[in-house]
PDB file of C-alpha atoms in Angstrom:
ATOM      1  CA  MET A   1      33.396  41.548 129.238  1.00 46.00           C
ATOM      2  CA  SER A   2      32.046  45.031 128.348  1.00 50.00           C
ATOM      3  CA  GLU A   3      28.255  45.478 129.138  1.00 52.00           C
ATOM      4  CA  SER A   4      27.851  46.603 125.555  1.00 82.00           C
ATOM      5  CA  SER A   5      29.403  42.669 125.174  1.00 96.00           C
ATOM      6  CA  LEU A   6      27.413  41.285 120.888  1.00 98.00           C
ATOM      7  CA  VAL A   7      25.407  38.233 122.042  1.00 98.00           C
ATOM      8  CA  VAL A   8      24.495  36.139 119.308  1.00 98.00           C
ATOM      9  CA  VAL A   9      21.501  33.639 120.030  1.00 98.00           C
ATOM     10  CA  VAL A  10      20.976  31.320 117.714  1.00 98.00           C
ATOM     11  CA  GLY A  11      18.232  29.938 117.255  1.00 98.00           C
ATOM     12  CA  GLY A  12      17.062  33.127 119.173  1.00 98.00           C
ATOM     13  CA  ALA A  13      13.372  33.543 118.281  1.00 97.00           C
ATOM     14  CA  HIS A  14      11.879  30.486 120.114  1.00 96.00           C
ATOM     15  CA  GLY A  15      12.104  28.947 123.646  1.00 95.00           C
ATOM     16  CA  ILE A  16      15.224  29.227 126.245  1.00 96.00           C
ATOM     17  CA  GLY A  17      16.104  30.740 122.468  1.00 98.00           C
ATOM     18  CA  ALA A  18      13.931  33.533 123.277  1.00 98.00           C
ATOM     19  CA  ALA A  19      14.822  33.411 127.318  1.00 98.00           C
ATOM     20  CA  THR A  20      18.038  33.942 126.214  1.00 98.00           C
ATOM     21  CA  CYS A  21      17.921  37.836 124.532  1.00 98.00           C
ATOM     22  CA  GLN A  22      16.104  38.614 127.235  1.00 98.00           C
ATOM     23  CA  VAL A  23      17.706  38.347 130.000  1.00 98.00           C
ATOM     24  CA  MET A  24      21.522  38.966 127.946  1.00 98.00           C
ATOM     25  CA  ALA A  25      19.523  41.792 126.374  1.00 98.00           C
ATOM     26  CA  GLU A  26      18.081  42.812 130.686  1.00 97.00           C
ATOM     27  CA  ARG A  27      21.858  42.621 132.039  1.00 97.00           C
ATOM     28  CA  GLY A  28      23.161  45.033 129.160  1.00 96.00           C
ATOM     29  CA  TRP A  29      24.413  42.813 126.629  1.00 98.00           C
ATOM     30  CA  ARG A  30      23.245  44.385 122.332  1.00 98.00           C
ATOM     31  CA  VAL A  31      21.717  40.995 120.988  1.00 98.00           C
ATOM     32  CA  ALA A  32      21.608  39.275 117.720  1.00 98.00           C
ATOM     33  CA  VAL A  33      18.376  37.019 117.323  1.00 98.00           C
ATOM     34  CA  VAL A  34      19.116  34.411 114.892  1.00 98.00           C
ATOM     35  CA  ASP A  35      16.641  31.455 112.949  1.00 98.00           C
ATOM     36  CA  ARG A  36      14.918  29.938 110.345  1.00 97.00           C
ATOM     37  CA  ASP A  37      11.610  31.975 111.977  1.00 97.00           C
ATOM     38  CA  LEU A  38      12.450  35.392 110.171  1.00 98.00           C
ATOM     39  CA  ALA A  39       9.308  37.001 110.958  1.00 98.00           C
ATOM     40  CA  ALA A  40       9.612  35.925 114.652  1.00 98.00           C
ATOM     41  CA  ALA A  41      13.247  36.341 115.340  1.00 98.00           C
ATOM     42  CA  GLU A  42      12.419  40.108 113.650  1.00 98.00           C
ATOM     43  CA  GLN A  43       9.150  40.820 116.314  1.00 98.00           C
ATOM     44  CA  LEU A  44      11.465  40.198 119.136  1.00 98.00           C
ATOM     45  CA  ALA A  45      14.092  42.539 117.875  1.00 98.00           C
ATOM     46  CA  THR A  46      12.402  44.778 116.723  1.00 98.00           C
ATOM     47  CA  SER A  47      11.109  44.775 122.064  1.00 98.00           C
ATOM     48  CA  LEU A  48      14.113  44.228 122.278  1.00 98.00           C
ATOM     49  CA  GLY A  49      16.694  47.097 120.750  1.00 97.00           C
ATOM     50  CA  ALA A  50      18.037  44.543 119.373  1.00 98.00           C
ATOM     51  CA  GLN A  51      19.058  43.348 115.181  1.00 98.00           C
ATOM     52  CA  ALA A  52      17.509  40.221 113.579  1.00 98.00           C
ATOM     53  CA  TYR A  53      18.667  38.020 111.488  1.00 98.00           C
ATOM     54  CA  GLY A  54      17.540  34.913 109.945  1.00 98.00           C
ATOM     55  CA  VAL A  55      19.678  31.617 108.737  1.00 97.00           C
ATOM     56  CA  ASP A  56      19.034  27.508 108.074  1.00 97.00           C
ATOM     57  CA  VAL A  57      21.908  26.350 110.137  1.00 97.00           C
ATOM     58  CA  THR A  58      21.499  22.772 108.231  1.00 97.00           C
ATOM     59  CA  ASP A  59      22.871  25.485 105.480  1.00 97.00           C
ATOM     60  CA  HIS A  60      26.893  26.065 106.490  1.00 96.00           C
ATOM     61  CA  ALA A  61      27.212  28.468 102.769  1.00 97.00           C
ATOM     62  CA  ALA A  62      24.561  30.421 105.182  1.00 97.00           C
ATOM     63  CA  ILE A  63      26.522  30.735 108.142  1.00 98.00           C
ATOM     64  CA  ASP A  64      29.605  31.994 106.633  1.00 97.00           C
ATOM     65  CA  ALA A  65      27.468  34.464 105.769  1.00 98.00           C
ATOM     66  CA  LEU A  66      25.838  35.109 108.825  1.00 98.00           C
ATOM     67  CA  VAL A  67      29.403  35.232 110.578  1.00 98.00           C
ATOM     68  CA  GLN A  68      30.450  38.394 107.558  1.00 98.00           C
ATOM     69  CA  GLN A  69      26.770  40.029 108.155  1.00 98.00           C
ATOM     70  CA  VAL A  70      26.495  40.288 111.821  1.00 98.00           C
ATOM     71  CA  HIS A  71      30.689  41.083 112.338  1.00 97.00           C
ATOM     72  CA  ALA A  72      29.501  44.131 109.110  1.00 97.00           C
ATOM     73  CA  ARG A  73      25.976  45.055 110.911  1.00 97.00           C
ATOM     74  CA  GLN A  74      27.402  45.418 114.380  1.00 97.00           C
ATOM     75  CA  GLY A  75      30.809  44.636 115.258  1.00 97.00           C
ATOM     76  CA  ALA A  76      32.548  41.807 117.266  1.00 97.00           C
ATOM     77  CA  VAL A  77      31.039  38.426 118.198  1.00 98.00           C
ATOM     78  CA  ARG A  78      32.382  38.356 122.341  1.00 98.00           C
ATOM     79  CA  ALA A  79      30.201  35.195 122.746  1.00 98.00           C
ATOM     80  CA  LEU A  80      26.955  32.940 120.560  1.00 98.00           C
ATOM     81  CA  VAL A  81      24.457  30.972 122.326  1.00 98.00           C
ATOM     82  CA  VAL A  82      23.420  27.715 120.382  1.00 98.00           C
ATOM     83  CA  ALA A  83      19.634  27.221 121.504  1.00 98.00           C
ATOM     84  CA  SER A  84      18.301  25.142 117.723  1.00 95.00           C
ATOM     85  CA  GLY A  85      17.395  22.462 117.781  1.00 92.00           C
ATOM     86  CA  ALA A  86      15.346  19.264 116.186  1.00 92.00           C
ATOM     87  CA  PHE A  87      14.226  16.939 118.242  1.00 89.00           C
ATOM     88  CA  GLN A  88      12.306  14.010 117.718  1.00 85.00           C
ATOM     89  CA  ALA A  89       9.097  11.173 119.280  1.00 86.00           C
ATOM     90  CA  VAL A  90       9.781   8.419 120.800  1.00 86.00           C
ATOM     91  CA  LEU A  91      10.348   5.637 118.635  1.00 90.00           C
ATOM     92  CA  ALA A  92      11.903   2.087 118.665  1.00 92.00           C
ATOM     93  CA  PRO A  93      15.180   1.371 117.420  1.00 93.00           C
ATOM     94  CA  GLN A  94      13.501   0.099 114.218  1.00 94.00           C
ATOM     95  CA  ASP A  95      11.402   3.385 113.779  1.00 94.00           C
ATOM     96  CA  VAL A  96      14.404   5.755 113.124  1.00 94.00           C
ATOM     97  CA  ASP A  97      14.985   6.190 109.652  1.00 95.00           C
ATOM     98  CA  ALA A  98      17.938   7.760 107.909  1.00 97.00           C
ATOM     99  CA  ALA A  99      15.410  10.400 106.743  1.00 97.00           C
ATOM    100  CA  LEU A 100      14.999  11.201 110.198  1.00 96.00           C
ATOM    101  CA  TRP A 101      18.609  10.727 111.612  1.00 95.00           C
ATOM    102  CA  ASP A 102      20.334  13.048 109.692  1.00 96.00           C
ATOM    103  CA  GLN A 103      17.352  15.533 110.096  1.00 97.00           C
ATOM    104  CA  VAL A 104      18.468  15.553 113.503  1.00 97.00           C
ATOM    105  CA  PHE A 105      22.800  15.517 113.544  1.00 97.00           C
ATOM    106  CA  ALA A 106      21.836  18.130 110.405  1.00 97.00           C
ATOM    107  CA  VAL A 107      20.591  20.210 112.316  1.00 97.00           C
ATOM    108  CA  ASN A 108      21.471  19.371 116.620  1.00 97.00           C
ATOM    109  CA  VAL A 109      25.520  18.347 115.436  1.00 98.00           C
ATOM    110  CA  HIS A 110      26.443  19.158 112.022  1.00 98.00           C
ATOM    111  CA  GLY A 111      24.370  22.982 111.960  1.00 98.00           C
ATOM    112  CA  LEU A 112      26.257  23.370 115.669  1.00 98.00           C
ATOM    113  CA  TYR A 113      29.109  22.504 115.427  1.00 98.00           C
ATOM    114  CA  ARG A 114      29.744  24.789 112.165  1.00 98.00           C
ATOM    115  CA  LEU A 115      28.399  27.610 114.312  1.00 98.00           C
ATOM    116  CA  ASN A 116      31.425  27.095 116.929  1.00 98.00           C
ATOM    117  CA  VAL A 117      33.523  27.414 114.043  1.00 98.00           C
ATOM    118  CA  ALA A 118      33.031  29.565 112.074  1.00 98.00           C
ATOM    119  CA  PHE A 119      32.657  32.318 115.439  1.00 98.00           C
ATOM    120  CA  GLY A 120      34.981  30.754 117.165  1.00 98.00           C
ATOM    121  CA  LEU A 121      37.733  31.104 114.744  1.00 98.00           C
ATOM    122  CA  HIS A 122      36.771  35.150 114.508  1.00 98.00           C
ATOM    123  CA  MET A 123      36.625  34.719 118.786  1.00 98.00           C
ATOM    124  CA  VAL A 124      40.331  32.862 118.649  1.00 98.00           C
ATOM    125  CA  ALA A 125      41.997  35.945 116.340  1.00 98.00           C
ATOM    126  CA  GLN A 126      40.180  38.607 118.758  1.00 97.00           C
ATOM    127  CA  GLY A 127      41.490  37.394 121.555  1.00 97.00           C
ATOM    128  CA  GLY A 128      38.284  36.374 123.674  1.00 98.00           C
ATOM    129  CA  GLY A 129      35.064  35.578 123.528  1.00 98.00           C
ATOM    130  CA  SER A 130      32.638  32.914 125.333  1.00 98.00           C
ATOM    131  CA  ILE A 131      30.337  30.018 123.577  1.00 98.00           C
ATOM    132  CA  VAL A 132      27.597  28.972 125.281  1.00 98.00           C
ATOM    133  CA  ASN A 133      25.861  25.799 123.516  1.00 98.00           C
ATOM    134  CA  VAL A 134      22.609  23.382 124.340  1.00 98.00           C
ATOM    135  CA  ALA A 135      22.544  19.776 125.229  1.00 98.00           C
ATOM    136  CA  SER A 136      19.986  18.301 127.033  1.00 96.00           C
ATOM    137  CA  VAL A 137      20.235  15.657 130.534  1.00 93.00           C
ATOM    138  CA  THR A 138      19.018  12.997 127.947  1.00 90.00           C
ATOM    139  CA  GLY A 139      22.718  13.654 126.176  1.00 94.00           C
ATOM    140  CA  SER A 140      24.381  12.253 130.090  1.00 93.00           C
ATOM    141  CA  ALA A 141      21.795   9.337 130.020  1.00 90.00           C
ATOM    142  CA  GLY A 142      19.655   7.176 128.529  1.00 79.00           C
ATOM    143  CA  ALA A 143      16.497   7.884 126.872  1.00 86.00           C
ATOM    144  CA  PRO A 144      14.585   6.411 124.393  1.00 89.00           C
ATOM    145  CA  THR A 145      14.996   9.316 121.969  1.00 91.00           C
ATOM    146  CA  HIS A 146      17.322   7.370 119.304  1.00 94.00           C
ATOM    147  CA  ALA A 147      18.538   9.889 117.572  1.00 95.00           C
ATOM    148  CA  TYR A 148      18.284  13.013 119.660  1.00 94.00           C
ATOM    149  CA  ALA A 149      19.667  11.504 122.775  1.00 95.00           C
ATOM    150  CA  PRO A 150      22.822  10.929 121.402  1.00 96.00           C
ATOM    151  CA  SER A 151      23.547  13.977 118.898  1.00 97.00           C
ATOM    152  CA  LYS A 152      23.281  15.885 122.738  1.00 97.00           C
ATOM    153  CA  SER A 153      25.901  13.728 123.855  1.00 97.00           C
ATOM    154  CA  ALA A 154      27.573  14.120 120.313  1.00 98.00           C
ATOM    155  CA  VAL A 155      27.294  17.848 120.978  1.00 98.00           C
ATOM    156  CA  ILE A 156      28.321  17.919 124.676  1.00 98.00           C
ATOM    157  CA  THR A 157      31.849  16.197 123.643  1.00 98.00           C
ATOM    158  CA  LEU A 158      32.542  18.613 120.686  1.00 98.00           C
ATOM    159  CA  SER A 159      31.878  21.447 123.654  1.00 98.00           C
ATOM    160  CA  ARG A 160      34.566  20.257 125.382  1.00 98.00           C
ATOM    161  CA  ASN A 161      36.815  19.240 122.461  1.00 98.00           C
ATOM    162  CA  LEU A 162      36.250  22.813 121.326  1.00 98.00           C
ATOM    163  CA  ALA A 163      36.983  24.490 124.281  1.00 98.00           C
ATOM    164  CA  CYS A 164      40.805  22.467 124.373  1.00 98.00           C
ATOM    165  CA  GLU A 165      41.075  23.431 121.253  1.00 98.00           C
ATOM    166  CA  TRP A 166      40.275  27.719 121.755  1.00 98.00           C
ATOM    167  CA  GLY A 167      41.923  28.140 124.933  1.00 98.00           C
ATOM    168  CA  HIS A 168      45.334  29.154 124.693  1.00 98.00           C
ATOM    169  CA  ALA A 169      42.908  32.123 123.043  1.00 98.00           C
ATOM    170  CA  GLY A 170      40.943  32.741 125.741  1.00 98.00           C
ATOM    171  CA  VAL A 171      37.487  31.609 124.329  1.00 98.00           C
ATOM    172  CA  ARG A 172      35.864  29.042 126.027  1.00 98.00           C
ATOM    173  CA  VAL A 173      33.327  26.698 125.328  1.00 98.00           C
ATOM    174  CA  ASN A 174      30.661  24.970 127.656  1.00 98.00           C
ATOM    175  CA  THR A 175      27.499  23.590 127.714  1.00 98.00           C
ATOM    176  CA  VAL A 176      23.706  23.784 129.627  1.00 98.00           C
ATOM    177  CA  SER A 177      22.022  20.394 129.659  1.00 96.00           C
ATOM    178  CA  PRO A 178      17.925  21.182 130.532  1.00 96.00           C
ATOM    179  CA  GLY A 179      15.612  18.766 131.201  1.00 87.00           C
ATOM    180  CA  VAL A 180      11.882  19.750 131.220  1.00 86.00           C
ATOM    181  CA  THR A 181      11.526  22.677 129.594  1.00 81.00           C
ATOM    182  CA  LEU A 182       8.458  24.399 129.822  1.00 80.00           C
ATOM    183  CA  VAL A 183       8.373  25.487 126.407  1.00 76.00           C
ATOM    184  CA  LYS A 184       5.448  26.747 124.240  1.00 69.00           C
ATOM    185  CA  ARG A 185       6.701  23.172 121.833  1.00 69.00           C
ATOM    186  CA  ILE A 186       6.537  21.033 125.073  1.00 70.00           C
ATOM    187  CA  LEU A 187       3.393  23.474 126.723  1.00 67.00           C
ATOM    188  CA  ASP A 188       0.991  22.539 123.551  1.00 67.00           C
ATOM    189  CA  ARG A 189       1.928  18.870 123.512  1.00 63.00           C
ATOM    190  CA  TRP A 190       0.656  17.978 127.082  1.00 58.00           C
ATOM    191  CA  ALA A 191      -2.481  20.121 126.154  1.00 61.00           C
ATOM    192  CA  THR A 192      -4.182  18.372 123.443  1.00 61.00           C
ATOM    193  CA  GLY A 193      -2.490  15.267 124.856  1.00 57.00           C
ATOM    194  CA  GLY A 194      -0.208  14.580 122.764  1.00 53.00           C
ATOM    195  CA  GLY A 195       2.630  13.690 125.275  1.00 53.00           C
ATOM    196  CA  THR A 196       5.380  11.360 124.269  1.00 51.00           C
ATOM    197  CA  ARG A 197       5.887   9.963 127.593  1.00 53.00           C
ATOM    198  CA  ALA A 198       4.646   7.436 129.666  1.00 49.00           C
ATOM    199  CA  THR A 199       4.455   9.859 133.021  1.00 50.00           C
ATOM    200  CA  SER A 200       1.762  11.812 133.323  1.00 54.00           C
ATOM    201  CA  ASP A 201       3.652  14.006 135.816  1.00 67.00           C
ATOM    202  CA  PRO A 202       6.916  14.461 134.923  1.00 72.00           C
ATOM    203  CA  ALA A 203       7.274  17.183 137.304  1.00 75.00           C
ATOM    204  CA  SER A 204       7.558  13.816 140.076  1.00 76.00           C
ATOM    205  CA  HIS A 205      10.667  12.833 138.741  1.00 81.00           C
ATOM    206  CA  ALA A 206      13.518  15.201 139.516  1.00 87.00           C
ATOM    207  CA  ALA A 207      14.182  16.037 142.581  1.00 90.00           C
ATOM    208  CA  LEU A 208      12.496  19.628 142.997  1.00 91.00           C
ATOM    209  CA  MET A 209      10.016  17.501 142.758  1.00 87.00           C
ATOM    210  CA  ARG A 210       9.099  20.543 139.290  1.00 87.00           C
ATOM    211  CA  CYS A 211       9.663  21.386 135.874  1.00 88.00           C
ATOM    212  CA  VAL A 212      12.477  24.006 134.031  1.00 92.00           C
ATOM    213  CA  ASP A 213      11.218  27.485 133.222  1.00 94.00           C
ATOM    214  CA  PRO A 214      13.485  28.406 130.380  1.00 96.00           C
ATOM    215  CA  VAL A 215      14.515  31.413 132.528  1.00 96.00           C
ATOM    216  CA  GLU A 216      15.907  29.684 134.625  1.00 97.00           C
ATOM    217  CA  VAL A 217      18.166  27.652 131.342  1.00 98.00           C
ATOM    218  CA  ALA A 218      18.581  31.013 130.295  1.00 98.00           C
ATOM    219  CA  ARG A 219      19.768  32.216 133.538  1.00 98.00           C
ATOM    220  CA  GLY A 220      22.900  30.038 133.230  1.00 98.00           C
ATOM    221  CA  ILE A 221      23.611  30.521 129.946  1.00 98.00           C
ATOM    222  CA  TYR A 222      24.077  34.143 130.537  1.00 98.00           C
ATOM    223  CA  PHE A 223      26.329  33.882 133.544  1.00 98.00           C
ATOM    224  CA  LEU A 224      28.399  30.891 131.591  1.00 98.00           C
ATOM    225  CA  ALA A 225      28.958  33.336 128.992  1.00 98.00           C
ATOM    226  CA  SER A 226      29.606  36.169 131.256  1.00 97.00           C
ATOM    227  CA  GLU A 227      32.873  36.914 132.768  1.00 96.00           C
ATOM    228  CA  ASP A 228      31.178  35.826 136.562  1.00 97.00           C
ATOM    229  CA  ALA A 229      32.085  31.715 134.635  1.00 98.00           C
ATOM    230  CA  SER A 230      36.324  32.959 133.247  1.00 98.00           C
ATOM    231  CA  ALA A 231      37.665  30.418 134.862  1.00 98.00           C
ATOM    232  CA  ILE A 232      34.851  27.781 133.784  1.00 98.00           C
ATOM    233  CA  THR A 233      35.714  26.229 129.654  1.00 98.00           C
ATOM    234  CA  GLY A 234      34.561  22.293 129.158  1.00 98.00           C
ATOM    235  CA  VAL A 235      32.066  22.101 131.217  1.00 98.00           C
ATOM    236  CA  ASP A 236      28.113  20.675 131.113  1.00 98.00           C
ATOM    237  CA  LEU A 237      26.011  22.189 133.131  1.00 98.00           C
ATOM    238  CA  PRO A 238      22.220  20.444 134.235  1.00 97.00           C
ATOM    239  CA  ILE A 239      19.907  22.759 134.315  1.00 97.00           C
ATOM    240  CA  ASP A 240      17.306  20.234 135.361  1.00 92.00           C
ATOM    241  CA  ALA A 241      15.018  21.188 138.708  1.00 91.00           C
ATOM    242  CA  GLY A 242      17.751  17.713 139.888  1.00 92.00           C
ATOM    243  CA  TRP A 243      16.428  15.086 137.388  1.00 89.00           C
ATOM    244  CA  LEU A 244      20.340  13.756 137.037  1.00 91.00           C
ATOM    245  CA  ALA A 245      20.336  13.705 140.667  1.00 91.00           C
ATOM    246  CA  ALA A 246      17.385  12.534 140.860  1.00 88.00           C
ATOM    247  CA  SER A 247      16.837  10.027 137.690  1.00 84.00           C
ATOM    248  CA  GLY A 248      18.493   6.563 140.445  1.00 80.00           C
ATOM    249  CA  TRP A 249      15.678   6.944 143.174  1.00 81.00           C
ATOM    250  CA  GLU A 250      13.518   4.754 140.130  1.00 74.00           C
ATOM    251  CA  MET A 251      13.591   1.749 141.342  1.00 71.00           C
ATOM    252  CA  TYR A 252      13.129   2.973 145.076  1.00 78.00           C
ATOM    253  CA  GLY A 253       9.802   4.766 143.915  1.00 75.00           C
ATOM    254  CA  GLY A 254      10.691   7.064 142.296  1.00 73.00           C
ATOM    255  CA  ALA A 255      12.230  10.849 143.859  1.00 71.00           C
ATOM    256  CA  ARG A 256      10.326  12.094 147.189  1.00 66.00           C
ATOM    257  CA  ARG A 257      10.032  14.028 150.464  1.00 55.00           C
ATOM    258  CA  ALA A 258      13.089  13.805 153.083  1.00 51.00           C
ATOM    259  CA  THR A 259      11.325  13.252 155.835  1.00 49.00           C
ATOM    260  CA  ALA A 260      10.282   9.638 154.177  1.00 50.00           C
ATOM    261  CA  LYS A 261      11.336   6.427 155.804  1.00 54.00           C
ATOM    262  CA  SER A 262      12.314   3.228 154.515  1.00 50.00           C
ATOM    263  CA  GLU A 263      10.413   0.303 155.445  1.00 53.00           C
ATOM    264  CA  GLU A 264      13.402  -2.064 154.644  1.00 52.00           C
ATOM    265  CA  THR A 265      17.319  -1.762 156.298  1.00 47.00           C
ATOM    266  CA  VAL A 266      19.823  -2.893 153.637  1.00 43.00           C
TER     267      VAL A 266
END
């Protein structure tokens, strides 16, 4: 892909999506910033010399219109990043009602899938492209988010399916799975004491003993979208500061320094 290739970032006005827009622009890509929050998308696009579009990913007709608008205005799309997402509080299973379940899946699965298909078919026709979908570490491990975590498992699986469906045409489809990422939504929640995690220090549960910066996720997305990952498709890349790696250490007291010595011999 040339330096002037076009990337469409859905959910691009905030958090990981915004960081991705910035990283891609810095590395020479033309960027289409897409978000339900059109005002924020326009503000970011102006700062990057990019184009902004508004879309509700639960509106399939709007997705089809978006594809046509982007192609008419900016030309062929070489990469799609889907960073839009619906979140949920930690709830007991019986408290996850049908409305919440449907909302989470409408955005995280149905909307993402329709975006992949709508843009992906154009990539197939043009003979290549790359799609990166933002999943979550909760999609690969148990978590008390009984709608959100299964939706992210679905994102990983459908991405692998599309990678196999379109690989013959040179279209690659991958996912990234962020861990606890320091986006504004999480920072605001912690600042007001509204966190839903039992631990007061989520960084202690990762091998690197820290959380993830949005730009670190964006760099992983850039890698998968770029020709540097030309032989990589159908994979899920955790960007979690080692949270998944350390999860099995919880029964031994959690991640710790490598110099610590066990008091027992197993």
